[in-house]
Amino acid sequence: MTPPTLQVRNLRTHFFTRAGVVKAVDDVSFTVDRGKVLGLVGESGSGKSVTGFSILGLVDPPGRIAGGQILFKGQDLAGLSEEAMRQLRGNRIAMIFQDPMMTLNPVLRIDTQMIETVLAHEKVSREEARQRARDALGQVGIPSPEERLRAYPHQFSGGMRQRVAIAIALLHKPDLIVADEPTTALDVTIQGQILAEAQKLCADFGTALIWITHDLSVVAGLADDIAVMYAGKVVEQGPVTQVLDQPLHPYTVGLIGSVPSRNKRGEPLRQIPGMTPSLLNLPAGCAFRARCPRAEARCAEPPPMAEYRPGRHARCIHPYEEAVAA
Amino acid sequence: MSEVLDPPRAAAQAGTPIIELRGISKRFATSLDFAGKLAKKLGAKVREDVVHAVDGVDLQVRKGEVVGLVGESGCGKSTLGRMVAGIMPPSAGTVLWHGRDLKSLSAAEARQAKLRTQMIFQDPYASLNPRLQVQEIVGEAPQVHGLVPRGGLETYVDEQLRRAGLDPALKRRYPHQFSGGQRQRIGIARALAVQPDFLVCDEAVAALDVSIQAQILNLFMKLRRELDLTYLFISHDLGVVEHLSDRVVIMYLGRVVEEAPAEEVFARPNHPYTRALLAEVPRIEARKRAFAGVKGEIPSPLNPPSGCHFHPRCPFAMERCKAERPALREIAPGHRSACHLNDAA
Ligand SMILES: Nc1ncnc2c1ncn2[C@@H]1O[C@H](COP(=O)(O)OP(=O)(O)OP(=O)(O)O)[C@@H](O)[C@H]1O
Ligand SMILES: Nc1ncnc2c1ncn2[C@@H]1O[C@H](COP(=O)(O)OP(=O)(O)OP(=O)(O)O)[C@@H](O)[C@H]1O
Ligand code: SF4
Ligand code: SF4
Ligand SMILES: [Mg+2]
Ligand SMILES: [Mg+2]
């Protein structure tokens, strides 16, 4: 049996700062199969991007992977040399960053960057590489791709830069793409086009996709599975329909409840009170305790991740058992 | 505040709009990069491109209304918002503030107009001075403009902070010591401190978490009731716009293509672009759906298509659409749309 494209097991990525240890990712596990999409959602600062960086081997000091395994088609990436990792990146594994300038080089023309990317990993002619670059730009909705190839990044709007970065990630039809809020700054028609391209990649080439976002509506339409993060931990995971229709964890329930379309027009939106705790001084026990409507004395103990229904995990000792009417 | 009316009713009753734009345009000459400048110096024929960011827009905002402004990235929403807020002069057209041409106001009146219209931005961090304490950020403008009695500043600032949902005990802190949602509250407290009656919110909740976004949107709605505020609410999130707008204005490549009461737009969109837009909105209810690519080529604002700007992407485009710009015309009470299809009917 072939192993899944990605299996993350008990990943811990910590930042050892002067102010203390920031446990940005603290015991995170999930699996993404060939051709499947995992939606990674959660509060700002909950560790979504750091999880993505860890998979790509892009965590810089004072941060480091402090434990766990990242199995890419069965091979543990955590033990790989920097050179081997570089070979995988941009070829078999690609990341689309929140900030497109992390992909783009400001002083090089777009054609130079894209053609070099193709030639670095494949034996094709320069003309063929150029053709591939032009097609990729067209796929993400860049108008007049032929002329645009000759432009520099600063000659594009922010949204267009992001589309170029996405085009570069698509060039090699990688086995795994980690996309970190790539469409947040784009409008819905362009977003639709990019989501359509992502779906095609999964269906046609079996690319596995991790889509990081805080937009539950995008996840609903795109993902097979969903993992919800809070304060460095996955607090709930499972198939997307079950998580969205029958959330177990009170944070997930709050998150879904605050989506405007789940509220009556013009009425106050349901909101989660309070704010995210600082990772430097997390309360003992459940990190969501101070904001949780179901908190009780037992929540002062750290809740374990438990399987409440087949395939449905939550890190809560007092989850919602029935479908919560939303 | 003498009368207590619920805002939509107040809006319907009010006579003169708080702000009215007539045939407003804004053009930018994109500056040449170094290579371009050099080439030009050497005698090459290099054209400085002109972006028609806003192209002949008429818009009214009445007192107490919440007007949502939506459209693709780069279609000119922020540019329009800045002109409404009076912080960017239009290249052509007239801005009327409470019925009077902005250009005809005396210096003192123009200052008043500027104060009473405040803008709230997407990135609260970039718009707050990192070296000032929160109490200075919030207290500076009201003090300069003589809005607080001598010796009353501290109480005044406390009140602004409390109203925006911040604990006044934190007022000696600096912006970096706050979370994104709290910074947005500081930006709101600062804007409200000069007693505006009109807020232009440009993607004001786009950078926030869903859970914090709900807190800030609720705050906007509460302030609207308490202070009788009027809003121009710019957002690319149609769910947010649907939730809190009375009226929705849709822009495409610098022009308004449709305008209607919020319920009407979402229930009966008329313009083909609006329909395409609504079809692509992700909904939490829609599972594992097939997303669709945009049909046709996305035009560049440097070189917009002739006639109806939408014609290269429009499934209903006719010969006439390539030649003639459709006028924004009323198709039902309060519902305007700019499409030639409405003539055929
Ligand atoms: N270089 C660093 N040094 C110290 N702490 C860091 C560093 N990088 C990230 N962190 C911390 O790690 C935590 C997780 O950050 P991360 O960027 O993964 O959050 P996120 O879930 O992606 O949030 P957002 O939705 O805002 O992008 C945060 O609390 C952040 O402050
Ligand atoms: N100062 C400027 N100089 C040159 N061009 C500009 C300037 N400001 C805006 N533009 C151009 O004008 C057009 C409209 O820009 P604007 O920022 O108003 O769009 P927007 O609708 O707010 O987009 P977004 O949703 O991405 O914020 C764009 O093509 C943009 O590149
Ligand atoms: S463990 Fe307790 S505090 Fe934490 S989410 Fe569950 S009920 Fe709430
Ligand atoms: S005017 Fe023509 S091209 Fe424009 S939206 Fe209407 S039918 Fe389409
Ligand atoms: Mg992130
Ligand atoms: Mg803008």
PDB file of C-alpha atoms in Angstrom, chain A residues 159-253:
ATOM      1  CA  GLY A 159      -3.340  40.684  -6.168  1.00  0.00           C
ATOM      2  CA  MET A 160      -1.531  40.095  -9.448  1.00  0.00           C
ATOM      3  CA  ARG A 161       1.740  39.395  -7.621  1.00  0.00           C
ATOM      4  CA  GLN A 162      -0.066  36.767  -5.607  1.00  0.00           C
ATOM      5  CA  ARG A 163      -1.362  35.190  -8.801  1.00  0.00           C
ATOM      6  CA  VAL A 164       2.167  35.073 -10.227  1.00  0.00           C
ATOM      7  CA  ALA A 165       3.373  33.362  -7.048  1.00  0.00           C
ATOM      8  CA  ILE A 166       0.545  30.849  -7.401  1.00  0.00           C
ATOM      9  CA  ALA A 167       1.462  30.286 -11.054  1.00  0.00           C
ATOM     10  CA  ILE A 168       5.037  29.508 -10.013  1.00  0.00           C
ATOM     11  CA  ALA A 169       3.816  26.987  -7.437  1.00  0.00           C
ATOM     12  CA  LEU A 170       1.694  25.285 -10.107  1.00  0.00           C
ATOM     13  CA  LEU A 171       4.534  25.034 -12.650  1.00  0.00           C
ATOM     14  CA  HIS A 172       5.771  21.589 -11.628  1.00  0.00           C
ATOM     15  CA  LYS A 173       2.464  20.006 -10.688  1.00  0.00           C
ATOM     16  CA  PRO A 174       3.945  19.119  -7.302  1.00  0.00           C
ATOM     17  CA  ASP A 175       2.762  16.253  -5.096  1.00  0.00           C
ATOM     18  CA  LEU A 176       2.032  18.606  -2.225  1.00  0.00           C
ATOM     19  CA  ILE A 177       1.139  22.284  -2.062  1.00  0.00           C
ATOM     20  CA  VAL A 178       0.892  24.237   1.159  1.00  0.00           C
ATOM     21  CA  ALA A 179      -1.130  27.349   0.372  1.00  0.00           C
ATOM     22  CA  ASP A 180      -1.074  29.962   3.134  1.00  0.00           C
ATOM     23  CA  GLU A 181      -4.083  32.297   2.773  1.00  0.00           C
ATOM     24  CA  PRO A 182      -3.292  32.747  -0.913  1.00  0.00           C
ATOM     25  CA  THR A 183      -6.593  34.245  -1.969  1.00  0.00           C
ATOM     26  CA  THR A 184      -7.410  36.459   0.990  1.00  0.00           C
ATOM     27  CA  ALA A 185      -6.470  39.609  -0.918  1.00  0.00           C
ATOM     28  CA  LEU A 186      -8.171  38.571  -4.155  1.00  0.00           C
ATOM     29  CA  ASP A 187     -11.691  39.258  -5.257  1.00  0.00           C
ATOM     30  CA  VAL A 188     -14.165  36.438  -5.519  1.00  0.00           C
ATOM     31  CA  THR A 189     -14.150  35.950  -9.283  1.00  0.00           C
ATOM     32  CA  ILE A 190     -10.347  35.622  -9.373  1.00  0.00           C
ATOM     33  CA  GLN A 191     -10.452  33.538  -6.213  1.00  0.00           C
ATOM     34  CA  GLY A 192     -12.956  31.277  -7.952  1.00  0.00           C
ATOM     35  CA  GLN A 193     -10.582  30.835 -10.861  1.00  0.00           C
ATOM     36  CA  ILE A 194      -7.670  29.969  -8.595  1.00  0.00           C
ATOM     37  CA  LEU A 195      -9.749  27.533  -6.561  1.00  0.00           C
ATOM     38  CA  ALA A 196     -10.837  25.949  -9.841  1.00  0.00           C
ATOM     39  CA  GLU A 197      -7.175  25.525 -10.867  1.00  0.00           C
ATOM     40  CA  ALA A 198      -6.363  24.010  -7.482  1.00  0.00           C
ATOM     41  CA  GLN A 199      -9.225  21.537  -7.804  1.00  0.00           C
ATOM     42  CA  LYS A 200      -8.047  20.573 -11.281  1.00  0.00           C
ATOM     43  CA  LEU A 201      -4.538  19.936 -10.032  1.00  0.00           C
ATOM     44  CA  CYS A 202      -5.838  17.640  -7.295  1.00  0.00           C
ATOM     45  CA  ALA A 203      -8.112  15.748  -9.652  1.00  0.00           C
ATOM     46  CA  ASP A 204      -5.727  15.440 -12.625  1.00  0.00           C
ATOM     47  CA  PHE A 205      -2.353  14.985 -10.967  1.00  0.00           C
ATOM     48  CA  GLY A 206      -3.228  13.762  -7.484  1.00  0.00           C
ATOM     49  CA  THR A 207      -1.674  16.779  -5.838  1.00  0.00           C
ATOM     50  CA  ALA A 208      -2.386  16.891  -2.119  1.00  0.00           C
ATOM     51  CA  LEU A 209      -3.276  20.333  -0.869  1.00  0.00           C
ATOM     52  CA  ILE A 210      -3.156  22.062   2.496  1.00  0.00           C
ATOM     53  CA  TRP A 211      -5.209  25.221   2.281  1.00  0.00           C
ATOM     54  CA  ILE A 212      -4.621  27.589   5.205  1.00  0.00           C
ATOM     55  CA  THR A 213      -7.314  30.207   5.624  1.00  0.00           C
ATOM     56  CA  HIS A 214      -9.575  31.913   8.090  1.00  0.00           C
ATOM     57  CA  ASP A 215     -12.428  31.876   5.586  1.00  0.00           C
ATOM     58  CA  LEU A 216     -14.646  28.952   6.499  1.00  0.00           C
ATOM     59  CA  SER A 217     -16.704  29.443   3.348  1.00  0.00           C
ATOM     60  CA  VAL A 218     -13.686  28.717   1.143  1.00  0.00           C
ATOM     61  CA  VAL A 219     -12.864  25.617   3.162  1.00  0.00           C
ATOM     62  CA  ALA A 220     -16.475  24.460   2.909  1.00  0.00           C
ATOM     63  CA  GLY A 221     -16.340  24.542  -0.876  1.00  0.00           C
ATOM     64  CA  LEU A 222     -12.821  23.234  -1.368  1.00  0.00           C
ATOM     65  CA  ALA A 223     -11.693  20.873   1.369  1.00  0.00           C
ATOM     66  CA  ASP A 224     -12.303  17.203   2.107  1.00  0.00           C
ATOM     67  CA  ASP A 225     -11.109  17.431   5.682  1.00  0.00           C
ATOM     68  CA  ILE A 226     -10.688  20.241   8.110  1.00  0.00           C
ATOM     69  CA  ALA A 227      -8.374  20.828  11.054  1.00  0.00           C
ATOM     70  CA  VAL A 228      -9.123  23.679  13.432  1.00  0.00           C
ATOM     71  CA  MET A 229      -6.194  25.167  15.341  1.00  0.00           C
ATOM     72  CA  TYR A 230      -6.227  27.162  18.534  1.00  0.00           C
ATOM     73  CA  ALA A 231      -3.135  28.296  20.477  1.00  0.00           C
ATOM     74  CA  GLY A 232      -0.708  25.909  18.777  1.00  0.00           C
ATOM     75  CA  LYS A 233      -2.897  22.828  18.902  1.00  0.00           C
ATOM     76  CA  VAL A 234      -5.398  21.168  16.615  1.00  0.00           C
ATOM     77  CA  VAL A 235      -8.586  21.316  18.678  1.00  0.00           C
ATOM     78  CA  GLU A 236     -10.904  19.592  16.225  1.00  0.00           C
ATOM     79  CA  GLN A 237     -10.607  17.643  13.000  1.00  0.00           C
ATOM     80  CA  GLY A 238     -12.627  15.475  10.675  1.00  0.00           C
ATOM     81  CA  PRO A 239     -14.471  15.437   7.344  1.00  0.00           C
ATOM     82  CA  VAL A 240     -15.498  18.947   6.367  1.00  0.00           C
ATOM     83  CA  THR A 241     -19.249  18.366   6.311  1.00  0.00           C
ATOM     84  CA  GLN A 242     -19.302  16.766   9.731  1.00  0.00           C
ATOM     85  CA  VAL A 243     -17.114  19.427  11.319  1.00  0.00           C
ATOM     86  CA  LEU A 244     -19.148  22.280   9.864  1.00  0.00           C
ATOM     87  CA  ASP A 245     -22.568  20.724  10.467  1.00  0.00           C
ATOM     88  CA  GLN A 246     -21.895  19.056  13.815  1.00  0.00           C
ATOM     89  CA  PRO A 247     -18.972  20.813  15.429  1.00  0.00           C
ATOM     90  CA  LEU A 248     -17.831  19.312  18.703  1.00  0.00           C
ATOM     91  CA  HIS A 249     -15.408  21.888  20.076  1.00  0.00           C
ATOM     92  CA  PRO A 250     -16.816  25.135  21.526  1.00  0.00           C
ATOM     93  CA  TYR A 251     -14.236  27.187  19.598  1.00  0.00           C
ATOM     94  CA  THR A 252     -15.365  25.659  16.294  1.00  0.00           C
ATOM     95  CA  VAL A 253     -18.972  26.318  17.250  1.00  0.00           C
TER      96      VAL A 253
END
